PDB file of C-alpha atoms in Angstrom:
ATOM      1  CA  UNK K   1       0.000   0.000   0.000  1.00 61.00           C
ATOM      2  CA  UNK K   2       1.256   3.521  -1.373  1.00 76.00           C
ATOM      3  CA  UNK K   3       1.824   5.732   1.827  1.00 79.00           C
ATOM      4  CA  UNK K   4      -0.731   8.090   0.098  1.00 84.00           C
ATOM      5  CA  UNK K   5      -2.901   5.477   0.492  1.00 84.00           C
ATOM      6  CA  UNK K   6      -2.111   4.809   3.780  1.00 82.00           C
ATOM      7  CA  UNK K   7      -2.776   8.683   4.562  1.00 84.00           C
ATOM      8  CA  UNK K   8      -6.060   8.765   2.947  1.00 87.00           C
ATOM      9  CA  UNK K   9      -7.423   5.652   4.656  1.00 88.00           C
ATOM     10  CA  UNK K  10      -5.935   7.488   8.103  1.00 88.00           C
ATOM     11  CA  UNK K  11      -8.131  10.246   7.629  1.00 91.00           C
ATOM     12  CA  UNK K  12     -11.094   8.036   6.953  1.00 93.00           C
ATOM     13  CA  UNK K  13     -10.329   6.717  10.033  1.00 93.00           C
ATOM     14  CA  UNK K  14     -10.099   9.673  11.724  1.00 94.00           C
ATOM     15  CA  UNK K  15     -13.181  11.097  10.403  1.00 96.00           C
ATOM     16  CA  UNK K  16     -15.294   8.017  11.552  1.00 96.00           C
ATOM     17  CA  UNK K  17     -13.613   8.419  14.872  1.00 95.00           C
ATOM     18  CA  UNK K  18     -14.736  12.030  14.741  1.00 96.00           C
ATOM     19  CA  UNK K  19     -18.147  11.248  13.955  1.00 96.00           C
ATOM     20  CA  UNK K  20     -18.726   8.716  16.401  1.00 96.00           C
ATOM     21  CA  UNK K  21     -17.156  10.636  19.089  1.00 95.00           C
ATOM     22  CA  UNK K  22     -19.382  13.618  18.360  1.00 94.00           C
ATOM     23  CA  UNK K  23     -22.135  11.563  18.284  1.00 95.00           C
ATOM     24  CA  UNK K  24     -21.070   9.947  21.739  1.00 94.00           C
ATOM     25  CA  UNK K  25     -20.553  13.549  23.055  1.00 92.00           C
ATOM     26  CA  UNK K  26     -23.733  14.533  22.001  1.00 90.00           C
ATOM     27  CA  UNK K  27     -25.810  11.449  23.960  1.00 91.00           C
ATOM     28  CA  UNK K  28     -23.545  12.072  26.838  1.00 89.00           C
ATOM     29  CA  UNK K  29     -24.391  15.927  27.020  1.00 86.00           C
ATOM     30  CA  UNK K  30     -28.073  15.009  26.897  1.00 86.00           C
ATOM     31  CA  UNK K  31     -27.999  12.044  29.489  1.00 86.00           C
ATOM     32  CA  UNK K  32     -25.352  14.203  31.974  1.00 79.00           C
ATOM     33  CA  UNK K  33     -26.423  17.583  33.703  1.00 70.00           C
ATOM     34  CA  UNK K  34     -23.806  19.949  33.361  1.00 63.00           C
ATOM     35  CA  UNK K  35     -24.578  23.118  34.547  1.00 68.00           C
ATOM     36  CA  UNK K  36     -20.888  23.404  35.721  1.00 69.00           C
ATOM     37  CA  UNK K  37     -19.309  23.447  32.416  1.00 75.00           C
ATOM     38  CA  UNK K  38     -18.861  21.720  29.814  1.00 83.00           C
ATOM     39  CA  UNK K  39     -19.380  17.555  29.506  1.00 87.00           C
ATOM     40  CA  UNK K  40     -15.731  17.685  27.637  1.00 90.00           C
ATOM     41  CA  UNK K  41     -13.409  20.560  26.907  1.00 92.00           C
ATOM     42  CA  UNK K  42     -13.636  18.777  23.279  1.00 90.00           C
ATOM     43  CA  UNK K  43     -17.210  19.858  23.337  1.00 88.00           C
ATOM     44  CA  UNK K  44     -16.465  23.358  24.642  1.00 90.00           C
ATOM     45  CA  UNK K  45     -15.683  26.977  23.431  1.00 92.00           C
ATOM     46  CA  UNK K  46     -12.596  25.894  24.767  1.00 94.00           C
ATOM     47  CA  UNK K  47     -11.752  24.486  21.277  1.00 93.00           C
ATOM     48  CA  UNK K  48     -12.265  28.049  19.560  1.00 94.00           C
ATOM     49  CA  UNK K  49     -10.380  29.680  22.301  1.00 95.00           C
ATOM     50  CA  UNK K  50      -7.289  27.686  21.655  1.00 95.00           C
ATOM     51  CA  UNK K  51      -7.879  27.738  17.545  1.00 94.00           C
ATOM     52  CA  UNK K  52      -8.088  31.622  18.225  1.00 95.00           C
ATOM     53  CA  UNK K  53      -4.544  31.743  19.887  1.00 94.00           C
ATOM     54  CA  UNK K  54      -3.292  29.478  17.073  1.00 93.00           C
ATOM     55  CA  UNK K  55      -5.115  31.334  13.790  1.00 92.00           C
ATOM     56  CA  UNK K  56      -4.713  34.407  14.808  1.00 93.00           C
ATOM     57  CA  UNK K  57      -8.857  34.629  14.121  1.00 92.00           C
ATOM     58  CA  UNK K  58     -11.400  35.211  16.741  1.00 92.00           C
ATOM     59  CA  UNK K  59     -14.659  35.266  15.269  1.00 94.00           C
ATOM     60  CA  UNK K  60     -17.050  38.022  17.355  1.00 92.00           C
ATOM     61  CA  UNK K  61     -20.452  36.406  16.405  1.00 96.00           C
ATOM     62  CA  UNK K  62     -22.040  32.928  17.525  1.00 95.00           C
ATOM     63  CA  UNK K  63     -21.891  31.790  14.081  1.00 96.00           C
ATOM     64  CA  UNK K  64     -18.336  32.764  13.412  1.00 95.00           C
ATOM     65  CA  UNK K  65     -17.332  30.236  16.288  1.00 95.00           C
ATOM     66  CA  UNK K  66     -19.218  27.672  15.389  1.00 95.00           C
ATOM     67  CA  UNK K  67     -17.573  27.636  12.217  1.00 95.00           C
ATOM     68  CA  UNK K  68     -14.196  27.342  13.660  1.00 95.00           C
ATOM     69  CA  UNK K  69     -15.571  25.194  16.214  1.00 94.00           C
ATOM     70  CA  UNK K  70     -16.484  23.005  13.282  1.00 94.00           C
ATOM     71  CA  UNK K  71     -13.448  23.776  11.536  1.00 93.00           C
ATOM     72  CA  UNK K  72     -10.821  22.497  14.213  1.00 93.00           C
ATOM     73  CA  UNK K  73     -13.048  19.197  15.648  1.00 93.00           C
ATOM     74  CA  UNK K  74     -13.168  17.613  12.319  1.00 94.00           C
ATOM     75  CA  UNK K  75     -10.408  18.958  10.144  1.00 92.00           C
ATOM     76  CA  UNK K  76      -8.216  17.935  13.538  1.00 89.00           C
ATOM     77  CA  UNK K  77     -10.152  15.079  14.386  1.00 89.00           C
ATOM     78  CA  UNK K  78      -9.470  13.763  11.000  1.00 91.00           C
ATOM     79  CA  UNK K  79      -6.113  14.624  10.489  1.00 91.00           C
ATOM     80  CA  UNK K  80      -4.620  13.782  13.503  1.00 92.00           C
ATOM     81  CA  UNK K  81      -5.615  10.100  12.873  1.00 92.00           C
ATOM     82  CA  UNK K  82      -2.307   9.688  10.236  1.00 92.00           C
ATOM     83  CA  UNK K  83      -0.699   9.682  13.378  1.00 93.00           C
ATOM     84  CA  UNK K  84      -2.126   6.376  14.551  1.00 93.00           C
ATOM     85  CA  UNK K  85      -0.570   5.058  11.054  1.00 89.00           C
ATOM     86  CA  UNK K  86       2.694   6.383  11.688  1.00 91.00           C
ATOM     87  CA  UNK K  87       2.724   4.477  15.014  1.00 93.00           C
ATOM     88  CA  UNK K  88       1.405   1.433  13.570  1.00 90.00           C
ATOM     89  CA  UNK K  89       4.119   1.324  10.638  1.00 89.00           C
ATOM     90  CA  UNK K  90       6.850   2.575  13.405  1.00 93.00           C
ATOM     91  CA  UNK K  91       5.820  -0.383  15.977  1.00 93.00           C
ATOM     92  CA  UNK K  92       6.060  -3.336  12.990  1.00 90.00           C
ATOM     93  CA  UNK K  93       2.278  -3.251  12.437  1.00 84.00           C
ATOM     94  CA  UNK K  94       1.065  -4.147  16.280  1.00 88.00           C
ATOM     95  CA  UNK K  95      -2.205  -2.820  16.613  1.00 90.00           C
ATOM     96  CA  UNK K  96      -2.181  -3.066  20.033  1.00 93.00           C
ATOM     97  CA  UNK K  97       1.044  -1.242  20.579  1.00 95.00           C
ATOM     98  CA  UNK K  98      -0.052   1.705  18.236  1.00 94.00           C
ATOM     99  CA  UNK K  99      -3.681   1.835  19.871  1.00 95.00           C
ATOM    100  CA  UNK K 100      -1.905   2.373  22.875  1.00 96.00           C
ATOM    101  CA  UNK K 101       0.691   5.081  21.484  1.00 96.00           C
ATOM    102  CA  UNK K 102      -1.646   6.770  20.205  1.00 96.00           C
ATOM    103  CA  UNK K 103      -4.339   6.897  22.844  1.00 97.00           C
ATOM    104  CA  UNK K 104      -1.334   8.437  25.243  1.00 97.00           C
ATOM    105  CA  UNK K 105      -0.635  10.702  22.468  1.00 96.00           C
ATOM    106  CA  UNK K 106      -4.178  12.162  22.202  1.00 95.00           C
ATOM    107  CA  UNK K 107      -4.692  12.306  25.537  1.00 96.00           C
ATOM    108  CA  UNK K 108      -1.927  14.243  26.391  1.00 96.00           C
ATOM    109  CA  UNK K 109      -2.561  16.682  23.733  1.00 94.00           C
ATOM    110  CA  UNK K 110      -5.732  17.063  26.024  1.00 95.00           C
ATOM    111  CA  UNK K 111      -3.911  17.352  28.583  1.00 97.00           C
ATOM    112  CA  UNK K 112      -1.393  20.237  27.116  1.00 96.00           C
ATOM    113  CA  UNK K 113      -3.270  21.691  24.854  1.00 94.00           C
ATOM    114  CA  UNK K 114      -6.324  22.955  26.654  1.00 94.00           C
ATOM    115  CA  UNK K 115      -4.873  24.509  29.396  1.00 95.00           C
ATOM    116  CA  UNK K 116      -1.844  26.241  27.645  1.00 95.00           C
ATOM    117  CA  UNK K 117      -3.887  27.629  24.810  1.00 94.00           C
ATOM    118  CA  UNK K 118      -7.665  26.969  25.584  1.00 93.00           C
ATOM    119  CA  UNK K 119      -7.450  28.845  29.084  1.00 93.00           C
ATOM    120  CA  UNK K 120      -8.307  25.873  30.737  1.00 95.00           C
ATOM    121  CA  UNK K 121      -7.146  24.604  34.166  1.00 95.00           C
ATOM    122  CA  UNK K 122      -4.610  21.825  34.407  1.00 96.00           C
ATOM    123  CA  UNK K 123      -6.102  18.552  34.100  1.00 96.00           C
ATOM    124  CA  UNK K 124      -5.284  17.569  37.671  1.00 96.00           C
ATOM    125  CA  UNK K 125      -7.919  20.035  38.463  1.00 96.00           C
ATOM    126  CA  UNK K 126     -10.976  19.224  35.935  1.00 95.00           C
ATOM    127  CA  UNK K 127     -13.762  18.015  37.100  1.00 92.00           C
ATOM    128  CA  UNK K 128     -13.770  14.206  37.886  1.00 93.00           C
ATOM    129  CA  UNK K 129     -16.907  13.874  35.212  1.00 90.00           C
ATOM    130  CA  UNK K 130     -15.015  15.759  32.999  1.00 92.00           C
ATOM    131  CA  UNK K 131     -11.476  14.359  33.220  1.00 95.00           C
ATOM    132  CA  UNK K 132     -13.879  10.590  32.824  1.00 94.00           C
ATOM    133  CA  UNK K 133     -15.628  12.207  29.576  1.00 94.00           C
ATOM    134  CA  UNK K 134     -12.091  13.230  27.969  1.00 95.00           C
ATOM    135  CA  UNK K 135     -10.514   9.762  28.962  1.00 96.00           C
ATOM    136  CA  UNK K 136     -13.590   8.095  27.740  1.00 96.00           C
ATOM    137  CA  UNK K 137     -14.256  10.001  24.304  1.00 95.00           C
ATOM    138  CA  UNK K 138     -10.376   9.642  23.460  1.00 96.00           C
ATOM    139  CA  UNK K 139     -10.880   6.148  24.313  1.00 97.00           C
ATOM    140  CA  UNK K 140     -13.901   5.932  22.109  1.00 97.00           C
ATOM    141  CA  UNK K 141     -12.099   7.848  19.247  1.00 96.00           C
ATOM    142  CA  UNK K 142      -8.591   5.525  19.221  1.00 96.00           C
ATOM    143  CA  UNK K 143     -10.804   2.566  19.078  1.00 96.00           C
ATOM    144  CA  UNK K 144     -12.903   3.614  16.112  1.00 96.00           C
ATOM    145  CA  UNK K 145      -9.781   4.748  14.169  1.00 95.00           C
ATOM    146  CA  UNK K 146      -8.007   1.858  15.008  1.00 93.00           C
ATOM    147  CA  UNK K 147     -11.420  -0.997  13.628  1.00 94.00           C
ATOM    148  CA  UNK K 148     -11.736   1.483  10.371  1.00 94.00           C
ATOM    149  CA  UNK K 149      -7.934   1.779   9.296  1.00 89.00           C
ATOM    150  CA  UNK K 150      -7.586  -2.200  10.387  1.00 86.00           C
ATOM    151  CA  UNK K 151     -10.531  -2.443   7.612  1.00 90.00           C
ATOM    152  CA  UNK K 152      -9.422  -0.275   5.223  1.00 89.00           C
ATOM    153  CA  UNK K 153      -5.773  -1.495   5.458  1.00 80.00           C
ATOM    154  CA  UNK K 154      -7.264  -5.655   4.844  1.00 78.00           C
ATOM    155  CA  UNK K 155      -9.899  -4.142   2.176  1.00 75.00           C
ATOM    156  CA  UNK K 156      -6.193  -2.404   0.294  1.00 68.00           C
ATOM    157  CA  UNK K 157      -4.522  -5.873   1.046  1.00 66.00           C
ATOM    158  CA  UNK K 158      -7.156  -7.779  -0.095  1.00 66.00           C
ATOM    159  CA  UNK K 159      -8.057  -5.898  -3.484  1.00 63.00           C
ATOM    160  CA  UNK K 160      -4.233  -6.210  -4.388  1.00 62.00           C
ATOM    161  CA  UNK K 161      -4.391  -9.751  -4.174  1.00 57.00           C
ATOM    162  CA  UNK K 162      -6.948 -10.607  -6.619  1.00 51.00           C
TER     163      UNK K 162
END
Protein backbone atom coordinates (compact mmCIF):
# COMPACT_ATOMS: atom_id res chain seq x y z
CA UNK A 1 0.00 0.00 0.00
CA UNK A 2 1.26 3.52 -1.37
CA UNK A 3 1.82 5.73 1.83
CA UNK A 4 -0.73 8.09 0.10
CA UNK A 5 -2.90 5.48 0.49
CA UNK A 6 -2.11 4.81 3.78
CA UNK A 7 -2.78 8.68 4.56
CA UNK A 8 -6.06 8.76 2.95
CA UNK A 9 -7.42 5.65 4.66
CA UNK A 10 -5.93 7.49 8.10
CA UNK A 11 -8.13 10.25 7.63
CA UNK A 12 -11.09 8.04 6.95
CA UNK A 13 -10.33 6.72 10.03
CA UNK A 14 -10.10 9.67 11.72
CA UNK A 15 -13.18 11.10 10.40
CA UNK A 16 -15.29 8.02 11.55
CA UNK A 17 -13.61 8.42 14.87
CA UNK A 18 -14.74 12.03 14.74
CA UNK A 19 -18.15 11.25 13.96
CA UNK A 20 -18.73 8.72 16.40
CA UNK A 21 -17.16 10.64 19.09
CA UNK A 22 -19.38 13.62 18.36
CA UNK A 23 -22.13 11.56 18.28
CA UNK A 24 -21.07 9.95 21.74
CA UNK A 25 -20.55 13.55 23.05
CA UNK A 26 -23.73 14.53 22.00
CA UNK A 27 -25.81 11.45 23.96
CA UNK A 28 -23.54 12.07 26.84
CA UNK A 29 -24.39 15.93 27.02
CA UNK A 30 -28.07 15.01 26.90
CA UNK A 31 -28.00 12.04 29.49
CA UNK A 32 -25.35 14.20 31.97
CA UNK A 33 -26.42 17.58 33.70
CA UNK A 34 -23.81 19.95 33.36
CA UNK A 35 -24.58 23.12 34.55
CA UNK A 36 -20.89 23.40 35.72
CA UNK A 37 -19.31 23.45 32.42
CA UNK A 38 -18.86 21.72 29.81
CA UNK A 39 -19.38 17.56 29.51
CA UNK A 40 -15.73 17.68 27.64
CA UNK A 41 -13.41 20.56 26.91
CA UNK A 42 -13.64 18.78 23.28
CA UNK A 43 -17.21 19.86 23.34
CA UNK A 44 -16.47 23.36 24.64
CA UNK A 45 -15.68 26.98 23.43
CA UNK A 46 -12.60 25.89 24.77
CA UNK A 47 -11.75 24.49 21.28
CA UNK A 48 -12.27 28.05 19.56
CA UNK A 49 -10.38 29.68 22.30
CA UNK A 50 -7.29 27.69 21.66
CA UNK A 51 -7.88 27.74 17.54
CA UNK A 52 -8.09 31.62 18.23
CA UNK A 53 -4.54 31.74 19.89
CA UNK A 54 -3.29 29.48 17.07
CA UNK A 55 -5.12 31.33 13.79
CA UNK A 56 -4.71 34.41 14.81
CA UNK A 57 -8.86 34.63 14.12
CA UNK A 58 -11.40 35.21 16.74
CA UNK A 59 -14.66 35.27 15.27
CA UNK A 60 -17.05 38.02 17.35
CA UNK A 61 -20.45 36.41 16.40
CA UNK A 62 -22.04 32.93 17.53
CA UNK A 63 -21.89 31.79 14.08
CA UNK A 64 -18.34 32.76 13.41
CA UNK A 65 -17.33 30.24 16.29
CA UNK A 66 -19.22 27.67 15.39
CA UNK A 67 -17.57 27.64 12.22
CA UNK A 68 -14.20 27.34 13.66
CA UNK A 69 -15.57 25.19 16.21
CA UNK A 70 -16.48 23.00 13.28
CA UNK A 71 -13.45 23.78 11.54
CA UNK A 72 -10.82 22.50 14.21
CA UNK A 73 -13.05 19.20 15.65
CA UNK A 74 -13.17 17.61 12.32
CA UNK A 75 -10.41 18.96 10.14
CA UNK A 76 -8.22 17.93 13.54
CA UNK A 77 -10.15 15.08 14.39
CA UNK A 78 -9.47 13.76 11.00
CA UNK A 79 -6.11 14.62 10.49
CA UNK A 80 -4.62 13.78 13.50
CA UNK A 81 -5.62 10.10 12.87
CA UNK A 82 -2.31 9.69 10.24
CA UNK A 83 -0.70 9.68 13.38
CA UNK A 84 -2.13 6.38 14.55
CA UNK A 85 -0.57 5.06 11.05
CA UNK A 86 2.69 6.38 11.69
CA UNK A 87 2.72 4.48 15.01
CA UNK A 88 1.40 1.43 13.57
CA UNK A 89 4.12 1.32 10.64
CA UNK A 90 6.85 2.58 13.41
CA UNK A 91 5.82 -0.38 15.98
CA UNK A 92 6.06 -3.34 12.99
CA UNK A 93 2.28 -3.25 12.44
CA UNK A 94 1.07 -4.15 16.28
CA UNK A 95 -2.21 -2.82 16.61
CA UNK A 96 -2.18 -3.07 20.03
CA UNK A 97 1.04 -1.24 20.58
CA UNK A 98 -0.05 1.71 18.24
CA UNK A 99 -3.68 1.84 19.87
CA UNK A 100 -1.91 2.37 22.87
CA UNK A 101 0.69 5.08 21.48
CA UNK A 102 -1.65 6.77 20.20
CA UNK A 103 -4.34 6.90 22.84
CA UNK A 104 -1.33 8.44 25.24
CA UNK A 105 -0.64 10.70 22.47
CA UNK A 106 -4.18 12.16 22.20
CA UNK A 107 -4.69 12.31 25.54
CA UNK A 108 -1.93 14.24 26.39
CA UNK A 109 -2.56 16.68 23.73
CA UNK A 110 -5.73 17.06 26.02
CA UNK A 111 -3.91 17.35 28.58
CA UNK A 112 -1.39 20.24 27.12
CA UNK A 113 -3.27 21.69 24.85
CA UNK A 114 -6.32 22.95 26.65
CA UNK A 115 -4.87 24.51 29.40
CA UNK A 116 -1.84 26.24 27.64
CA UNK A 117 -3.89 27.63 24.81
CA UNK A 118 -7.67 26.97 25.58
CA UNK A 119 -7.45 28.85 29.08
CA UNK A 120 -8.31 25.87 30.74
CA UNK A 121 -7.15 24.60 34.17
CA UNK A 122 -4.61 21.83 34.41
CA UNK A 123 -6.10 18.55 34.10
CA UNK A 124 -5.28 17.57 37.67
CA UNK A 125 -7.92 20.03 38.46
CA UNK A 126 -10.98 19.22 35.94
CA UNK A 127 -13.76 18.02 37.10
CA UNK A 128 -13.77 14.21 37.89
CA UNK A 129 -16.91 13.87 35.21
CA UNK A 130 -15.02 15.76 33.00
CA UNK A 131 -11.48 14.36 33.22
CA UNK A 132 -13.88 10.59 32.82
CA UNK A 133 -15.63 12.21 29.58
CA UNK A 134 -12.09 13.23 27.97
CA UNK A 135 -10.51 9.76 28.96
CA UNK A 136 -13.59 8.09 27.74
CA UNK A 137 -14.26 10.00 24.30
CA UNK A 138 -10.38 9.64 23.46
CA UNK A 139 -10.88 6.15 24.31
CA UNK A 140 -13.90 5.93 22.11
CA UNK A 141 -12.10 7.85 19.25
CA UNK A 142 -8.59 5.53 19.22
CA UNK A 143 -10.80 2.57 19.08
CA UNK A 144 -12.90 3.61 16.11
CA UNK A 145 -9.78 4.75 14.17
CA UNK A 146 -8.01 1.86 15.01
CA UNK A 147 -11.42 -1.00 13.63
CA UNK A 148 -11.74 1.48 10.37
CA UNK A 149 -7.93 1.78 9.30
CA UNK A 150 -7.59 -2.20 10.39
CA UNK A 151 -10.53 -2.44 7.61
CA UNK A 152 -9.42 -0.28 5.22
CA UNK A 153 -5.77 -1.49 5.46
CA UNK A 154 -7.26 -5.66 4.84
CA UNK A 155 -9.90 -4.14 2.18
CA UNK A 156 -6.19 -2.40 0.29
CA UNK A 157 -4.52 -5.87 1.05
CA UNK A 158 -7.16 -7.78 -0.10
CA UNK A 159 -8.06 -5.90 -3.48
CA UNK A 160 -4.23 -6.21 -4.39
CA UNK A 161 -4.39 -9.75 -4.17
CA UNK A 162 -6.95 -10.61 -6.62
Amino acid sequence: MTSARRRRDAVVGGLVGTAVMTASLALESRLRPHGDGPVDYDASDHVVIAAAKVTRWNPRTPAGRRVLFNLVHWGYGSVVAVEYEQFRRALGGSDAAASAAFYASCQGMAFTLFPLLGDTPPPWRWRRSLLASSIGQHALYVVTVSAVSRRLSARSRSSRAV
